[in-house]
Amino acid sequence: MKKSMILLLTLMVILIAGCGANTASDTNAANSSAENSGEPIKLKVATLIPPMTDILDIVKPLLKEDGIELEVVVLSDNVQPNEALANKEVDANFFQHVPYMEQFNASKGSELVAVQPVYNAIYGGYSKRFKDIAELPDGATLVMANDPSNIGRSLEMFEAAGLITLKEGVGIKATQADITANPRKFKFAEVDLLMLARMLDDADLVAMTPAYASPLGLTPKKDALITESEDAKFAITLVARSDNKDSAAIKKLAERISGPEVKKFLEDNYADIALPAFK
């Protein structure tokens, strides 16, 4: 009886282990089989808002010519795309810059990998109350996104505009604790990325990318009181995992998303807010 129970438990462990292995490799195995049979390879990419969604819509029929069926998964916040990718619910995502991805990896222990920079979004500071940065009053409230990479990015931009001084060498890792001089006693508020546009009614200056300013009819060249200098490290980038970054499907996606069709689309439709990050 005792030997029978041990045998039964051992069999259950083997079966469970087998099921787990199948789950982890389902997508690769299915795609490998599809590739051999001539069927379309399925590729799921998570994203958030235009122009990222627009770009993936342009790439979709191009990938179909390559035998790849692209499914665009539009999510609702800036955490879900990385969690979905790390959990292998999607094959790639397209919504973030590399410093943001690196901070996610550091906090979650994940192995997300930058594959292809696509465009540089011109970061700027906007206000409904003032037309020039010189009009900003002492004690004004400056708002920025609350994730570490965008806090540092915003503080760097504020320093470059002469509003504050940061600890030397801190760069994009700056936090409010690294402000060494704030002679005009500005106040700082950190909010969720998706709340930035709403804060424009209440704050004196809001730092945000064109993805959030554009729906309000604002462009960095015409409306921002201050803008960040162009910096490749903040390019919006196609991201995959370390275990699939070299797959044929991801390589083809990287090729198409940095191709002439996408470059022309950005130049024709987003020249004021998004500059191609590839040649």
Short mmCIF file of N, CA and C in Angstrom, two decimals, residues 155-250:
data_model
loop_
_atom_site.label_atom_id
_atom_site.label_comp_id
_atom_site.label_asym_id
_atom_site.label_seq_id
_atom_site.Cartn_x
_atom_site.Cartn_y
_atom_site.Cartn_z
N LEU A 155 13.58 66.19 -13.46
CA LEU A 155 14.47 67.04 -12.66
C LEU A 155 15.66 67.53 -13.49
N GLU A 156 16.17 66.64 -14.36
CA GLU A 156 17.25 67.07 -15.26
C GLU A 156 16.80 68.21 -16.16
N MET A 157 15.56 68.10 -16.68
CA MET A 157 15.04 69.16 -17.55
C MET A 157 14.84 70.45 -16.77
N PHE A 158 14.34 70.36 -15.53
CA PHE A 158 14.16 71.55 -14.71
C PHE A 158 15.52 72.22 -14.43
N GLU A 159 16.53 71.40 -14.17
CA GLU A 159 17.87 71.95 -13.91
C GLU A 159 18.41 72.65 -15.16
N ALA A 160 18.23 72.00 -16.33
CA ALA A 160 18.73 72.59 -17.58
C ALA A 160 18.06 73.93 -17.87
N ALA A 161 16.81 74.08 -17.37
CA ALA A 161 16.07 75.34 -17.58
C ALA A 161 16.43 76.38 -16.52
N GLY A 162 17.31 76.01 -15.58
CA GLY A 162 17.76 76.98 -14.56
C GLY A 162 16.81 77.12 -13.39
N LEU A 163 15.87 76.15 -13.24
CA LEU A 163 14.90 76.26 -12.15
C LEU A 163 15.46 75.74 -10.84
N ILE A 164 16.28 74.73 -10.90
CA ILE A 164 16.87 74.12 -9.70
C ILE A 164 18.31 73.72 -9.99
N THR A 165 19.01 73.29 -8.94
CA THR A 165 20.35 72.70 -9.12
C THR A 165 20.34 71.32 -8.46
N LEU A 166 20.92 70.32 -9.15
CA LEU A 166 20.98 68.95 -8.64
C LEU A 166 22.39 68.61 -8.18
N LYS A 167 22.47 67.59 -7.34
CA LYS A 167 23.77 67.07 -6.91
C LYS A 167 24.57 66.68 -8.13
N GLU A 168 25.83 67.02 -8.16
CA GLU A 168 26.66 66.80 -9.35
C GLU A 168 26.76 65.31 -9.70
N GLY A 169 26.54 65.00 -10.98
CA GLY A 169 26.73 63.64 -11.48
C GLY A 169 25.55 62.71 -11.26
N VAL A 170 24.47 63.18 -10.65
CA VAL A 170 23.37 62.26 -10.33
C VAL A 170 22.59 61.87 -11.58
N GLY A 171 22.55 62.75 -12.58
CA GLY A 171 21.92 62.42 -13.86
C GLY A 171 20.47 62.03 -13.73
N ILE A 172 20.05 61.03 -14.55
CA ILE A 172 18.63 60.66 -14.57
C ILE A 172 18.22 59.83 -13.36
N LYS A 173 19.17 59.56 -12.46
CA LYS A 173 18.80 58.86 -11.22
C LYS A 173 18.39 59.84 -10.12
N ALA A 174 18.30 61.11 -10.48
CA ALA A 174 18.00 62.13 -9.48
C ALA A 174 16.61 61.93 -8.88
N THR A 175 16.51 62.24 -7.60
CA THR A 175 15.22 62.32 -6.91
C THR A 175 15.14 63.71 -6.29
N GLN A 176 14.02 64.00 -5.67
CA GLN A 176 13.88 65.32 -5.03
C GLN A 176 14.94 65.51 -3.94
N ALA A 177 15.42 64.41 -3.36
CA ALA A 177 16.45 64.50 -2.32
C ALA A 177 17.78 64.99 -2.89
N ASP A 178 17.94 64.96 -4.21
CA ASP A 178 19.20 65.39 -4.84
C ASP A 178 19.16 66.86 -5.25
N ILE A 179 18.09 67.55 -4.95
CA ILE A 179 18.03 68.99 -5.26
C ILE A 179 18.89 69.74 -4.24
N THR A 180 19.91 70.39 -4.72
CA THR A 180 20.82 71.11 -3.82
C THR A 180 20.50 72.60 -3.74
N ALA A 181 19.77 73.11 -4.70
CA ALA A 181 19.39 74.53 -4.65
C ALA A 181 18.03 74.70 -5.31
N ASN A 182 17.13 75.36 -4.58
CA ASN A 182 15.78 75.65 -5.09
C ASN A 182 15.42 77.06 -4.61
N PRO A 183 16.16 78.07 -5.12
CA PRO A 183 16.02 79.43 -4.58
C PRO A 183 14.63 80.03 -4.71
N ARG A 184 13.84 79.52 -5.65
CA ARG A 184 12.50 80.10 -5.82
C ARG A 184 11.42 79.24 -5.15
N LYS A 185 11.89 78.32 -4.35
CA LYS A 185 11.00 77.50 -3.49
C LYS A 185 9.85 76.84 -4.28
N PHE A 186 10.19 76.24 -5.41
CA PHE A 186 9.20 75.50 -6.17
C PHE A 186 8.76 74.27 -5.37
N LYS A 187 7.50 73.91 -5.57
CA LYS A 187 6.98 72.67 -4.97
C LYS A 187 6.91 71.62 -6.07
N PHE A 188 7.09 70.36 -5.70
CA PHE A 188 7.11 69.28 -6.69
C PHE A 188 6.05 68.24 -6.35
N ALA A 189 5.31 67.80 -7.36
CA ALA A 189 4.29 66.76 -7.16
C ALA A 189 4.57 65.63 -8.13
N GLU A 190 4.49 64.39 -7.63
CA GLU A 190 4.72 63.20 -8.45
C GLU A 190 3.39 62.45 -8.57
N VAL A 191 2.94 62.21 -9.80
CA VAL A 191 1.65 61.55 -10.02
C VAL A 191 1.82 60.42 -11.03
N ASP A 192 0.83 59.56 -11.11
CA ASP A 192 0.85 58.49 -12.11
C ASP A 192 0.94 59.08 -13.51
N LEU A 193 1.65 58.37 -14.35
CA LEU A 193 1.86 58.84 -15.73
C LEU A 193 0.54 59.21 -16.42
N LEU A 194 -0.48 58.40 -16.20
CA LEU A 194 -1.76 58.63 -16.88
C LEU A 194 -2.56 59.79 -16.28
N MET A 195 -2.06 60.37 -15.16
CA MET A 195 -2.74 61.51 -14.53
C MET A 195 -2.14 62.84 -14.96
N LEU A 196 -1.06 62.81 -15.72
CA LEU A 196 -0.33 64.05 -16.04
C LEU A 196 -1.22 65.05 -16.76
N ALA A 197 -1.94 64.58 -17.78
CA ALA A 197 -2.76 65.51 -18.57
C ALA A 197 -3.81 66.19 -17.70
N ARG A 198 -4.41 65.44 -16.78
CA ARG A 198 -5.44 66.01 -15.90
C ARG A 198 -4.85 67.07 -14.97
N MET A 199 -3.58 66.90 -14.61
CA MET A 199 -2.95 67.84 -13.67
C MET A 199 -2.72 69.21 -14.30
N LEU A 200 -2.85 69.29 -15.60
CA LEU A 200 -2.59 70.56 -16.27
C LEU A 200 -3.56 71.66 -15.80
N ASP A 201 -4.75 71.28 -15.36
CA ASP A 201 -5.73 72.27 -14.88
C ASP A 201 -5.35 72.82 -13.50
N ASP A 202 -4.63 72.04 -12.72
CA ASP A 202 -4.39 72.42 -11.33
C ASP A 202 -2.96 72.90 -11.04
N ALA A 203 -2.00 72.44 -11.83
CA ALA A 203 -0.60 72.75 -11.54
C ALA A 203 -0.11 73.93 -12.37
N ASP A 204 1.06 74.42 -12.03
CA ASP A 204 1.64 75.55 -12.78
C ASP A 204 2.45 75.07 -13.97
N LEU A 205 3.07 73.90 -13.85
CA LEU A 205 3.87 73.34 -14.94
C LEU A 205 3.82 71.81 -14.84
N VAL A 206 3.58 71.14 -15.97
CA VAL A 206 3.52 69.67 -15.98
C VAL A 206 4.52 69.15 -17.01
N ALA A 207 5.40 68.25 -16.58
CA ALA A 207 6.38 67.65 -17.48
C ALA A 207 5.81 66.37 -18.06
N MET A 208 5.79 66.26 -19.38
CA MET A 208 5.24 65.05 -20.00
C MET A 208 5.72 64.88 -21.43
N THR A 209 5.54 63.67 -21.92
CA THR A 209 5.91 63.36 -23.30
C THR A 209 4.77 63.78 -24.23
N PRO A 210 5.04 63.84 -25.54
CA PRO A 210 3.99 64.18 -26.50
C PRO A 210 2.83 63.20 -26.48
N ALA A 211 3.06 61.95 -26.07
CA ALA A 211 1.98 60.97 -26.07
C ALA A 211 0.83 61.44 -25.19
N TYR A 212 1.14 62.22 -24.15
CA TYR A 212 0.11 62.70 -23.23
C TYR A 212 -0.27 64.15 -23.52
N ALA A 213 0.65 64.92 -24.10
CA ALA A 213 0.35 66.32 -24.42
C ALA A 213 -0.44 66.44 -25.73
N SER A 214 -0.12 65.57 -26.68
CA SER A 214 -0.76 65.68 -28.00
C SER A 214 -2.28 65.56 -27.97
N PRO A 215 -2.87 64.63 -27.20
CA PRO A 215 -4.34 64.57 -27.14
C PRO A 215 -4.97 65.87 -26.64
N LEU A 216 -4.21 66.72 -25.96
CA LEU A 216 -4.72 68.00 -25.49
C LEU A 216 -4.50 69.11 -26.52
N GLY A 217 -3.96 68.73 -27.67
CA GLY A 217 -3.69 69.72 -28.71
C GLY A 217 -2.39 70.47 -28.49
N LEU A 218 -1.51 69.93 -27.67
CA LEU A 218 -0.25 70.61 -27.34
C LEU A 218 0.92 69.92 -28.04
N THR A 219 1.83 70.70 -28.58
CA THR A 219 3.05 70.16 -29.17
C THR A 219 4.26 70.83 -28.52
N PRO A 220 5.35 70.08 -28.40
CA PRO A 220 6.52 70.65 -27.71
C PRO A 220 7.09 71.89 -28.40
N LYS A 221 7.10 71.89 -29.72
CA LYS A 221 7.71 73.02 -30.43
C LYS A 221 6.89 74.29 -30.26
N LYS A 222 5.56 74.17 -30.22
CA LYS A 222 4.70 75.36 -30.16
C LYS A 222 4.28 75.73 -28.75
N ASP A 223 4.08 74.73 -27.90
CA ASP A 223 3.40 75.00 -26.63
C ASP A 223 4.24 74.79 -25.38
N ALA A 224 5.29 73.99 -25.44
CA ALA A 224 6.07 73.73 -24.23
C ALA A 224 6.85 74.97 -23.80
N LEU A 225 6.84 75.25 -22.49
CA LEU A 225 7.62 76.36 -21.96
C LEU A 225 9.10 76.00 -21.90
N ILE A 226 9.37 74.72 -21.65
CA ILE A 226 10.74 74.21 -21.68
C ILE A 226 10.73 72.84 -22.36
N THR A 227 11.82 72.45 -22.99
CA THR A 227 11.94 71.11 -23.60
C THR A 227 13.30 70.52 -23.26
N GLU A 228 13.32 69.20 -23.31
CA GLU A 228 14.55 68.45 -23.08
C GLU A 228 15.37 68.44 -24.36
N SER A 229 16.68 68.43 -24.22
CA SER A 229 17.51 68.27 -25.41
C SER A 229 17.36 66.84 -25.91
N GLU A 230 17.50 66.65 -27.22
CA GLU A 230 17.33 65.31 -27.79
C GLU A 230 18.33 64.34 -27.19
N ASP A 231 17.83 63.21 -26.72
CA ASP A 231 18.71 62.26 -26.05
C ASP A 231 18.29 60.83 -26.40
N ALA A 232 19.16 60.09 -27.06
CA ALA A 232 18.81 58.77 -27.57
C ALA A 232 18.42 57.79 -26.48
N LYS A 233 18.89 58.01 -25.26
CA LYS A 233 18.58 57.01 -24.23
C LYS A 233 17.10 56.99 -23.87
N PHE A 234 16.37 58.02 -24.26
CA PHE A 234 14.95 58.06 -23.97
C PHE A 234 14.09 57.73 -25.19
N ALA A 235 14.68 57.17 -26.21
CA ALA A 235 13.90 56.79 -27.39
C ALA A 235 12.88 55.71 -27.00
N ILE A 236 11.66 55.83 -27.53
CA ILE A 236 10.65 54.80 -27.34
C ILE A 236 11.09 53.57 -28.12
N THR A 237 11.16 52.44 -27.42
CA THR A 237 11.92 51.29 -27.93
C THR A 237 11.09 50.00 -27.94
N LEU A 238 11.29 49.19 -28.97
CA LEU A 238 10.73 47.84 -29.01
C LEU A 238 11.50 46.98 -28.02
N VAL A 239 10.76 46.29 -27.14
CA VAL A 239 11.38 45.49 -26.09
C VAL A 239 10.90 44.04 -26.17
N ALA A 240 11.82 43.09 -25.99
CA ALA A 240 11.47 41.66 -25.93
C ALA A 240 12.11 41.07 -24.68
N ARG A 241 12.19 39.76 -24.62
CA ARG A 241 12.85 39.10 -23.48
C ARG A 241 14.19 38.52 -23.93
N SER A 242 15.04 38.19 -22.95
CA SER A 242 16.34 37.62 -23.31
C SER A 242 16.18 36.28 -24.01
N ASP A 243 15.06 35.55 -23.74
CA ASP A 243 14.91 34.22 -24.33
C ASP A 243 14.29 34.24 -25.73
N ASN A 244 13.78 35.40 -26.18
CA ASN A 244 13.17 35.41 -27.52
C ASN A 244 13.68 36.56 -28.41
N LYS A 245 14.61 37.36 -27.89
CA LYS A 245 15.06 38.55 -28.64
C LYS A 245 15.71 38.19 -29.97
N ASP A 246 16.27 36.98 -30.07
CA ASP A 246 16.95 36.58 -31.30
C ASP A 246 16.08 35.71 -32.22
N SER A 247 14.80 35.57 -31.87
CA SER A 247 13.91 34.75 -32.71
C SER A 247 13.71 35.45 -34.06
N ALA A 248 13.39 34.66 -35.07
CA ALA A 248 13.20 35.22 -36.41
C ALA A 248 12.06 36.24 -36.44
N ALA A 249 10.99 35.95 -35.68
CA ALA A 249 9.83 36.84 -35.68
C ALA A 249 10.16 38.20 -35.06
N ILE A 250 10.87 38.20 -33.94
CA ILE A 250 11.24 39.46 -33.28
C ILE A 250 12.21 40.26 -34.17
#
